[in-house]
PDB file of C-alpha atoms in Angstrom:
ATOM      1  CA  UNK C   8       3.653  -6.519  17.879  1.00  0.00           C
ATOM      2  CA  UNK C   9       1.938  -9.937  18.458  1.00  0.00           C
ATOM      3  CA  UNK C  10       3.305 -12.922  16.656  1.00  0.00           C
ATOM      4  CA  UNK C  11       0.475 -14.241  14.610  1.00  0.00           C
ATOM      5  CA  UNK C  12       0.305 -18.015  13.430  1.00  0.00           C
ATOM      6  CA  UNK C  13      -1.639 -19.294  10.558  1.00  0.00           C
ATOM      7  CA  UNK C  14      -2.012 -21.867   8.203  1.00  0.00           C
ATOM      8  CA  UNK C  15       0.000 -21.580   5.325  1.00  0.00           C
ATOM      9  CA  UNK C  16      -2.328 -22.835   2.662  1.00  0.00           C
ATOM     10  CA  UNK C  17      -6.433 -24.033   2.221  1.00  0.00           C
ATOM     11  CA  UNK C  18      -8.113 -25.310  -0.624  1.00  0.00           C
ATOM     12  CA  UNK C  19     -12.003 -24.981  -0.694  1.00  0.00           C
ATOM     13  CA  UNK C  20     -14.739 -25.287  -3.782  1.00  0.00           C
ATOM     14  CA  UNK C  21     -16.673 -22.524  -5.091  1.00  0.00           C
ATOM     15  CA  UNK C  22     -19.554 -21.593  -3.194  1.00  0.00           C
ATOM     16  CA  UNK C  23     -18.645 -22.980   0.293  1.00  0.00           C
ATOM     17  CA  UNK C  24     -17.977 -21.338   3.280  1.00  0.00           C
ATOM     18  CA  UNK C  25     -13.961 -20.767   4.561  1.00  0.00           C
ATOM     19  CA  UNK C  26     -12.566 -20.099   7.940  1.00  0.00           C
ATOM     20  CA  UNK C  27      -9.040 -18.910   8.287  1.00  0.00           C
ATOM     21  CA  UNK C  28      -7.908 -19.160  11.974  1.00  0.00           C
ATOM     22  CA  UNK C  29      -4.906 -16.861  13.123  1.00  0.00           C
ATOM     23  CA  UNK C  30      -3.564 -17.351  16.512  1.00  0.00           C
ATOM     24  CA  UNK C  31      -2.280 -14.485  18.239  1.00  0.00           C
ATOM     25  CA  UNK C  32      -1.614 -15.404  21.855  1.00  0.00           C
ATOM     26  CA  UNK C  33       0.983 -12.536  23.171  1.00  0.00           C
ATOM     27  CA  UNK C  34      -2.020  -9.999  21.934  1.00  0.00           C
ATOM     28  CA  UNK C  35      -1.890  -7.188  24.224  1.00  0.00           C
ATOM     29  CA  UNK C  36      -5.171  -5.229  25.632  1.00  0.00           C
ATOM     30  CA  UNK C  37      -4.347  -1.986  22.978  1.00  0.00           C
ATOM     31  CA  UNK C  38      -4.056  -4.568  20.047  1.00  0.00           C
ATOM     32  CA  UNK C  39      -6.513  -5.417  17.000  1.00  0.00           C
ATOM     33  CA  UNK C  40      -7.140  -7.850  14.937  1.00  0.00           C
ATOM     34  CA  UNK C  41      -6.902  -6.957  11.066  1.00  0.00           C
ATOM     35  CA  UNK C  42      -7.063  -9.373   8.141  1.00  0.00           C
ATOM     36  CA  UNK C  43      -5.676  -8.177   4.804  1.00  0.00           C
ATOM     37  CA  UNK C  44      -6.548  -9.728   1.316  1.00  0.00           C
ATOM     38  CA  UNK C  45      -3.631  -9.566  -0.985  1.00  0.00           C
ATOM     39  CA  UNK C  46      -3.643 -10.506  -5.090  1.00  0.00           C
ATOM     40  CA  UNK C  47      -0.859 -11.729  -7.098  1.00  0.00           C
ATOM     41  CA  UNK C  48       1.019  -8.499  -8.007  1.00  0.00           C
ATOM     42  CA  UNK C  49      -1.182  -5.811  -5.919  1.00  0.00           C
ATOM     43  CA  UNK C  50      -1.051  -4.448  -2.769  1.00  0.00           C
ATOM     44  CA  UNK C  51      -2.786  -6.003   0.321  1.00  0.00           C
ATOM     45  CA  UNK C  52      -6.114  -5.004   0.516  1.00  0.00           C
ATOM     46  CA  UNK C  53      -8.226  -4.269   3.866  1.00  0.00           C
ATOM     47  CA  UNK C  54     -10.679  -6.879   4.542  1.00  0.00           C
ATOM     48  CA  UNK C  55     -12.066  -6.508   8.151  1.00  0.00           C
ATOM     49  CA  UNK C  56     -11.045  -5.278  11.558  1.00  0.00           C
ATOM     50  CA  UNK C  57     -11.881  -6.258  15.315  1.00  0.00           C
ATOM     51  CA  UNK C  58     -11.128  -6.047  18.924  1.00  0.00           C
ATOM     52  CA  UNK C  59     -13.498  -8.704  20.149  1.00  0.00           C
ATOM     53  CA  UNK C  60     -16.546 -10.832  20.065  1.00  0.00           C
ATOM     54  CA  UNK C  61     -18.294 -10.731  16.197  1.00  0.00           C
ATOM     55  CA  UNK C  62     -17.249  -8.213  13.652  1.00  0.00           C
ATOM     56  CA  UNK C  63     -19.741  -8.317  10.081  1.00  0.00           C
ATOM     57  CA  UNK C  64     -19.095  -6.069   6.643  1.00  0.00           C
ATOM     58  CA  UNK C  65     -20.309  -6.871   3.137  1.00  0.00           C
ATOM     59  CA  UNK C  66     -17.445  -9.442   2.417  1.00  0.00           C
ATOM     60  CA  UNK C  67     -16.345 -11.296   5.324  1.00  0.00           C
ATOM     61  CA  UNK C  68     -16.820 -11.901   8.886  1.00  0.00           C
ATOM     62  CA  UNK C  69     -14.307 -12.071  12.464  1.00  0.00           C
ATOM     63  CA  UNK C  70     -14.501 -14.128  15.279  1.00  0.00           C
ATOM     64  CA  UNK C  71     -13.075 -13.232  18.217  1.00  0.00           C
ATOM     65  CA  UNK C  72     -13.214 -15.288  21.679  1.00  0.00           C
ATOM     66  CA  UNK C  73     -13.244 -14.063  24.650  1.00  0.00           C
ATOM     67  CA  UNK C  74      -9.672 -14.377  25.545  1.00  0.00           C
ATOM     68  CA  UNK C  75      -8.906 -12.787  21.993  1.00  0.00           C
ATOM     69  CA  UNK C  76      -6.092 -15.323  21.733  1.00  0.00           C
ATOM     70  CA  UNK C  77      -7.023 -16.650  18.492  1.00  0.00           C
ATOM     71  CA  UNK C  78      -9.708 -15.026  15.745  1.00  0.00           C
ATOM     72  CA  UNK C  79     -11.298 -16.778  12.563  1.00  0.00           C
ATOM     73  CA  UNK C  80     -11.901 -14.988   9.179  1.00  0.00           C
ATOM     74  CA  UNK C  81     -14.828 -16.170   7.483  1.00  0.00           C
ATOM     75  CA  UNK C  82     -15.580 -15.787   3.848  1.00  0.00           C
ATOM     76  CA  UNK C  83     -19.146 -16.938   2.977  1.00  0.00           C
ATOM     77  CA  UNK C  84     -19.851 -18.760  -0.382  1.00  0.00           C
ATOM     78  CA  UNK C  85     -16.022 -18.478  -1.596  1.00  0.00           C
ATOM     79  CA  UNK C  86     -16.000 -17.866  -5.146  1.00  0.00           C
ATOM     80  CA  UNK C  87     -12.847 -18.377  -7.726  1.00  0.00           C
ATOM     81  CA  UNK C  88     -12.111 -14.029  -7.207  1.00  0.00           C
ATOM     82  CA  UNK C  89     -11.317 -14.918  -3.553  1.00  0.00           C
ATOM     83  CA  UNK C  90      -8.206 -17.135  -4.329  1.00  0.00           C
ATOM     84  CA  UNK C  91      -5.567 -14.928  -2.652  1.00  0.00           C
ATOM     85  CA  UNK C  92      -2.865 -14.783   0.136  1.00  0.00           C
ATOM     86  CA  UNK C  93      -4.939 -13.378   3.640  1.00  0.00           C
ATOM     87  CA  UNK C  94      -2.966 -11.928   6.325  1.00  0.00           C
ATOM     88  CA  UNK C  95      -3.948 -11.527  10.277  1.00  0.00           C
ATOM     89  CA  UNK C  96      -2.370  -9.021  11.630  1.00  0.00           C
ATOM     90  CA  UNK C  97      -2.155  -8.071  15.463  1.00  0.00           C
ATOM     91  CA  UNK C  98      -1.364  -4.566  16.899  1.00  0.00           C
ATOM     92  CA  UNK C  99      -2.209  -1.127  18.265  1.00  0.00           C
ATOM     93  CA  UNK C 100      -3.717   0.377  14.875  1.00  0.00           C
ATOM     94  CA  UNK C 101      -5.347   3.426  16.386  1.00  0.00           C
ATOM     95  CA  UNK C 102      -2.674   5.980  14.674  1.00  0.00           C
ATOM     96  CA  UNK C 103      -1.135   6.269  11.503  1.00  0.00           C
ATOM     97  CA  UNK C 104       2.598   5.383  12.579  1.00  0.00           C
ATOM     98  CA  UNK C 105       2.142   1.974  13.224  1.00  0.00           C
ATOM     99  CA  UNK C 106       4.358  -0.462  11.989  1.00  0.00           C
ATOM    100  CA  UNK C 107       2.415  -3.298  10.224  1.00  0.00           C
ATOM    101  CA  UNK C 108       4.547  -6.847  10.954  1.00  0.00           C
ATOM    102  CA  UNK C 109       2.891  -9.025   8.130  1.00  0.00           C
ATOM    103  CA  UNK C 110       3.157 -12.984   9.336  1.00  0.00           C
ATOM    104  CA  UNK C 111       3.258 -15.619   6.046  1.00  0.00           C
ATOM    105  CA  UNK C 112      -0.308 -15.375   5.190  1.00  0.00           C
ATOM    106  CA  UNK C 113      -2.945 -18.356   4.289  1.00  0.00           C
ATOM    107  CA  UNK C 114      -2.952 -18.533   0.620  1.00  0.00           C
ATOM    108  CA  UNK C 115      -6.241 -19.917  -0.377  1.00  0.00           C
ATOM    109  CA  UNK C 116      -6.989 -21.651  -3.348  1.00  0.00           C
ATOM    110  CA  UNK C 117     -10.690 -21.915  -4.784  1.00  0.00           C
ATOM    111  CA  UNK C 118     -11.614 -24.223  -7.754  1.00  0.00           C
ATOM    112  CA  UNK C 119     -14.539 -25.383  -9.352  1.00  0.00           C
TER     113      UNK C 119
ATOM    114  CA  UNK W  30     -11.760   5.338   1.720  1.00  0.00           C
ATOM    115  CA  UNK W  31      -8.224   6.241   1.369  1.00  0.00           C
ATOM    116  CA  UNK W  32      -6.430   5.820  -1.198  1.00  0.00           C
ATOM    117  CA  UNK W  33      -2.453   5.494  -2.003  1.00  0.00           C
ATOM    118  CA  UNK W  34      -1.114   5.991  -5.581  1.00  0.00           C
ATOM    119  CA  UNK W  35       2.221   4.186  -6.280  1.00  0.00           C
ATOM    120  CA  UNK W  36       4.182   4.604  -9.896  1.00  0.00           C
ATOM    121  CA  UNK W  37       5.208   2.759 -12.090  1.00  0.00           C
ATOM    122  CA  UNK W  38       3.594  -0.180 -11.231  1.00  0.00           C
ATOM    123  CA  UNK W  39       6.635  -1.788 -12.899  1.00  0.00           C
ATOM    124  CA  UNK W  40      10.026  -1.062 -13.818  1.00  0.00           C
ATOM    125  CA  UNK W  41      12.855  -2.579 -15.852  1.00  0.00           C
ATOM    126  CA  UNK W  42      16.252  -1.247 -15.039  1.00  0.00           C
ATOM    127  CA  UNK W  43      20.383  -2.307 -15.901  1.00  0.00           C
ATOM    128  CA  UNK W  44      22.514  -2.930 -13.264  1.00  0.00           C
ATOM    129  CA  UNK W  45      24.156  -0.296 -11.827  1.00  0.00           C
ATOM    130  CA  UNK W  46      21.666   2.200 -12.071  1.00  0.00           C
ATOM    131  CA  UNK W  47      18.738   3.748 -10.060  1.00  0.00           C
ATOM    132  CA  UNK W  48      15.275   3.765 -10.182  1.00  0.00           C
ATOM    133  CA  UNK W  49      12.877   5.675  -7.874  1.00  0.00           C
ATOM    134  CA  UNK W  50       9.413   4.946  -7.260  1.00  0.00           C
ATOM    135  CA  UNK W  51       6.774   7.003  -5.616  1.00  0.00           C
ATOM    136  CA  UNK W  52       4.137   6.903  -3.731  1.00  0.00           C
ATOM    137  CA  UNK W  53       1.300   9.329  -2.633  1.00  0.00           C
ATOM    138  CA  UNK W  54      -1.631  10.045  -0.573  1.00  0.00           C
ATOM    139  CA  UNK W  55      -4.267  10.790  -2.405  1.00  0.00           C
ATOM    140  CA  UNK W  56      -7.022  13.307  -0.594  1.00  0.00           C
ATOM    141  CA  UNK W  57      -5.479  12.906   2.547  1.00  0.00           C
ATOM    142  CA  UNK W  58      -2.283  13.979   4.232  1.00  0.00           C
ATOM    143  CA  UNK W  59       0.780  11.340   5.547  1.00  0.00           C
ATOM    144  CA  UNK W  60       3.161  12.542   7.469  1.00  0.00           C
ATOM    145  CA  UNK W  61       4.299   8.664   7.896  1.00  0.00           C
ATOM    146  CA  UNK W  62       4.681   6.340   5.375  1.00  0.00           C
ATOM    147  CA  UNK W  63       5.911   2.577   4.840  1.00  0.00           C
ATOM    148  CA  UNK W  64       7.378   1.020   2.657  1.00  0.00           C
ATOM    149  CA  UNK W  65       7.954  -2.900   1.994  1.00  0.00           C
ATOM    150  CA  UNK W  66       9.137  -4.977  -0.301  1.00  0.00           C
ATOM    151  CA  UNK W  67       7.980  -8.286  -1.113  1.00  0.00           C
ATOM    152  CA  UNK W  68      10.148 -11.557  -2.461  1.00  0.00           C
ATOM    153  CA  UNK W  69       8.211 -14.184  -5.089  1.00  0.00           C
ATOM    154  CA  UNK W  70       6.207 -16.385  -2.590  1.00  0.00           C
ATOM    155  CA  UNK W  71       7.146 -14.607   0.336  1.00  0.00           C
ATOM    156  CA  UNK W  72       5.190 -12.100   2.587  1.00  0.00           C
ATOM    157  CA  UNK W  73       5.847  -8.313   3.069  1.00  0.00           C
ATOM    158  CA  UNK W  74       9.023  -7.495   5.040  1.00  0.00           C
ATOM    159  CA  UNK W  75       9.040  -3.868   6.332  1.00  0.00           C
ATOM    160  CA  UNK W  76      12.026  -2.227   4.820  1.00  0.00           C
ATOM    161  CA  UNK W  77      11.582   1.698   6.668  1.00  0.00           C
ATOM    162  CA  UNK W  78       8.941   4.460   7.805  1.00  0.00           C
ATOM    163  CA  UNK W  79       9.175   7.039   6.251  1.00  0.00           C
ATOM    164  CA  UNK W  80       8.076  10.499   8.217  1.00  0.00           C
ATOM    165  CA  UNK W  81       7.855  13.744   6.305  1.00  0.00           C
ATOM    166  CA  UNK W  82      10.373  16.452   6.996  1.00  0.00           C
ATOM    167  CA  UNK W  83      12.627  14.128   8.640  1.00  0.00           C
ATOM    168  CA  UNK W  84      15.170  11.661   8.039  1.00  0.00           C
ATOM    169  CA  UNK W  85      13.612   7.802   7.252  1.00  0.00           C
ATOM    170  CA  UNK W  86      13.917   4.560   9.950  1.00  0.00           C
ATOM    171  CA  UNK W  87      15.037   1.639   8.247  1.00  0.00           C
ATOM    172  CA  UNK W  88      14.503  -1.727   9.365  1.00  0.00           C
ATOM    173  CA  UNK W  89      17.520  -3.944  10.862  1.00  0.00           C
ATOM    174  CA  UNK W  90      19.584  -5.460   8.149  1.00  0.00           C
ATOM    175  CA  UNK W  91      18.402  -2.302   5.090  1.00  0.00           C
ATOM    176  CA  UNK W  92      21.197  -0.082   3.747  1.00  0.00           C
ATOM    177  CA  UNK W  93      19.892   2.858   3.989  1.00  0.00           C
ATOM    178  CA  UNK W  94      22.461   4.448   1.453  1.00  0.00           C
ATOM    179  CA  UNK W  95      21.559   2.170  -1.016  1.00  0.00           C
ATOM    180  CA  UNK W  96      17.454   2.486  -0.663  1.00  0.00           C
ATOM    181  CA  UNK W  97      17.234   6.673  -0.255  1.00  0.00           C
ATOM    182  CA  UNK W  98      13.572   7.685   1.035  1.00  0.00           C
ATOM    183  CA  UNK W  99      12.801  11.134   0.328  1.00  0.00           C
ATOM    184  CA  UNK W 100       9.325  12.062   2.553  1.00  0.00           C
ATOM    185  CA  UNK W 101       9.115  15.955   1.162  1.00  0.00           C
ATOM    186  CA  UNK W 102       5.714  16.975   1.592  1.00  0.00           C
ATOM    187  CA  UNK W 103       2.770  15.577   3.408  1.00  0.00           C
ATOM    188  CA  UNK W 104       1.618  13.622   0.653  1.00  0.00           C
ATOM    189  CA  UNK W 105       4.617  12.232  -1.558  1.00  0.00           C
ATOM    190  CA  UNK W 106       6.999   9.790  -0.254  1.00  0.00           C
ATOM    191  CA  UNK W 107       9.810   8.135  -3.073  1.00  0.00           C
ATOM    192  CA  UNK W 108      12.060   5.350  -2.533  1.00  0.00           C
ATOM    193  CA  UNK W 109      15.184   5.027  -4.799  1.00  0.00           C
ATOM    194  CA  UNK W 110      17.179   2.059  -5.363  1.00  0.00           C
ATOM    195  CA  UNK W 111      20.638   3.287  -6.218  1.00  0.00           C
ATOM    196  CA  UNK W 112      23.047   1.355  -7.764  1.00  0.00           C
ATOM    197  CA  UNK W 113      20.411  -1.781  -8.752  1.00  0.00           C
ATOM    198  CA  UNK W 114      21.894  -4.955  -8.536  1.00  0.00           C
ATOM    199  CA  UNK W 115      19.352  -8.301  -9.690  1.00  0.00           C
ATOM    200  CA  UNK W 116      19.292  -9.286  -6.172  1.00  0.00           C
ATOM    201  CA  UNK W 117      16.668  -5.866  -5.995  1.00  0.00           C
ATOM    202  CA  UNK W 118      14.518  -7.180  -8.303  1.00  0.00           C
ATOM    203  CA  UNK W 119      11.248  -7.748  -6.160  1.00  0.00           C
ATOM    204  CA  UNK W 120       7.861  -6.116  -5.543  1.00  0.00           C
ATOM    205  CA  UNK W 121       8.233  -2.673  -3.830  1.00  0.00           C
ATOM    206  CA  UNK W 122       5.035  -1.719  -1.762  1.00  0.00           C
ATOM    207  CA  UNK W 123       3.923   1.285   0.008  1.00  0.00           C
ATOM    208  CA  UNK W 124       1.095   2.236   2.704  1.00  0.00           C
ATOM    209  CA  UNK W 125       0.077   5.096   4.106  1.00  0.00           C
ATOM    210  CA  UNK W 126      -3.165   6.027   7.111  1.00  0.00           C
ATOM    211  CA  UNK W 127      -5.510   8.711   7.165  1.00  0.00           C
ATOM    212  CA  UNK W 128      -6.186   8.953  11.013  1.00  0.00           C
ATOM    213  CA  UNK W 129      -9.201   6.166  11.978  1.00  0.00           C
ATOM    214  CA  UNK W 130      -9.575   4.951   8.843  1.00  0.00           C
ATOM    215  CA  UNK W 131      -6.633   2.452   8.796  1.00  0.00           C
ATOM    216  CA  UNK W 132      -3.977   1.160   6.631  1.00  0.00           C
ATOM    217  CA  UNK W 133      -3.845   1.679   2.509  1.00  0.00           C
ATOM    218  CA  UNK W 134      -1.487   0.172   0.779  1.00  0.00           C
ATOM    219  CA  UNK W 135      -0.289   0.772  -2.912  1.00  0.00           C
ATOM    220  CA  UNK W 136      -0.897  -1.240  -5.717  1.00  0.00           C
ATOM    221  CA  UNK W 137       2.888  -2.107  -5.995  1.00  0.00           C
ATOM    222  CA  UNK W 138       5.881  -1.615  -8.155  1.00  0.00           C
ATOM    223  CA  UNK W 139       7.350  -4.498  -9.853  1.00  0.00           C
ATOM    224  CA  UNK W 140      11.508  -4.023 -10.072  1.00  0.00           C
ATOM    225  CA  UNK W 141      13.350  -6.029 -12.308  1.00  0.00           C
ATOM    226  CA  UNK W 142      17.081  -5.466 -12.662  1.00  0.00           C
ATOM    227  CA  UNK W 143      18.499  -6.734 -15.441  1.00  0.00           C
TER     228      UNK W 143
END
């Protein structure tokens, strides 16, 4: 699986916007991009998933450039629930015996 | 969406003894499951797959004698720590994928070994 590089921490306030960029550059043409959302003392939660270009749900959005070396989670108007560890993860997720290689996560911090 | 069940959620055991937690698919079948473990701070480090009517495939550097996976029917997988030493104590997590619909994990199980 691709190595995946991120930063290891990010503060923000409530209500702003937050990009989390994960670099991925030995992603290979089968692989996506998946970001996971993980509390204190829970499981890691699915957030959003992409191959390339723009990827929208309800909670977040993924950039992906062209050369899908690198992709950028945003979270829109952060609030004080969104302080959490999030995890980009690189690979061939089309089956169900995929092994999931988690890197060390941004853990993000949101205050008043 | 898919959803895995994992019990307890935590678990207070002595040392020497063993403690098995389990995890299942709920409305869907897995004939692979995963299971991690997680360290305070730390990320998720794969321990083993498990795969359902066969034997389990443990990551480099995990005994598998001492964490047994049992994978018995399509939707139960358990993990036992035998012989718990404090050095176990840490956040046990499973995951399981219903085809195209990704990865679930399970809500975790908290070991302490005291």
């Amino acid at each position: 699986l691709a190595k995946t590089t991120q930063p290891i921490s990010m503060d923000s306030y409530e209500g702003q916007e937050v990009n989390i960029t994960c670099s991925h550059n030995n992603i290979a043409t089968n692989d996506y991009i998946t970001w996971y959302q993980q509390f204190p003392s829970q499981g890691p939660r699915f957030i959003i998933q992409g191959y390339k270009t723009k990827v929208t749900n309800e909670v977040a959005s993924l950039f992906i450039p062209a050369d899908r070396k690198s992709s950028t989670l945003s979270l829109p108007r952060v609030s004080l629930s969104d302080t959490a560890v999030y995890y980009c993860l690189v690979g061939d997720f089309t089956g169900t015996a995929s092994k999931l290689t988690f890197g060390t996560g941004t853990r993000l911090q949101v205050t008043l | 969406g898919a959803v895995v069940s994992q019990h307890p959620s935590w678990v207070i055991c002595k040392s020497g003894t063993s403690v098995k937690i389990e995890c299942r698919s709920l409305d869907f079948q897995a004939t692979t499951m995963f299971w991690y473990r997680q360290f305070p701070k730390q990320s998720l480090m794969l321990m083993a797959t498990s795969n359902e009517g066969s034997k389990a495939t443990y990551e480099q550097g995990v005994e598998k004698d001492k964490f047994l996976i049992n994978h018995a029917s399509l939707t139960l997988s358990t993990l036992t720590v035998t012989s718990a030493h404090p050095e176990d104590s840490s956040f046990y997590i499973c995951s399981a994928s219903q085809l195209n619909d990704g990865y679930t994990f399970g809500s975790g199980t908290r070991l302490t070994v005291v």
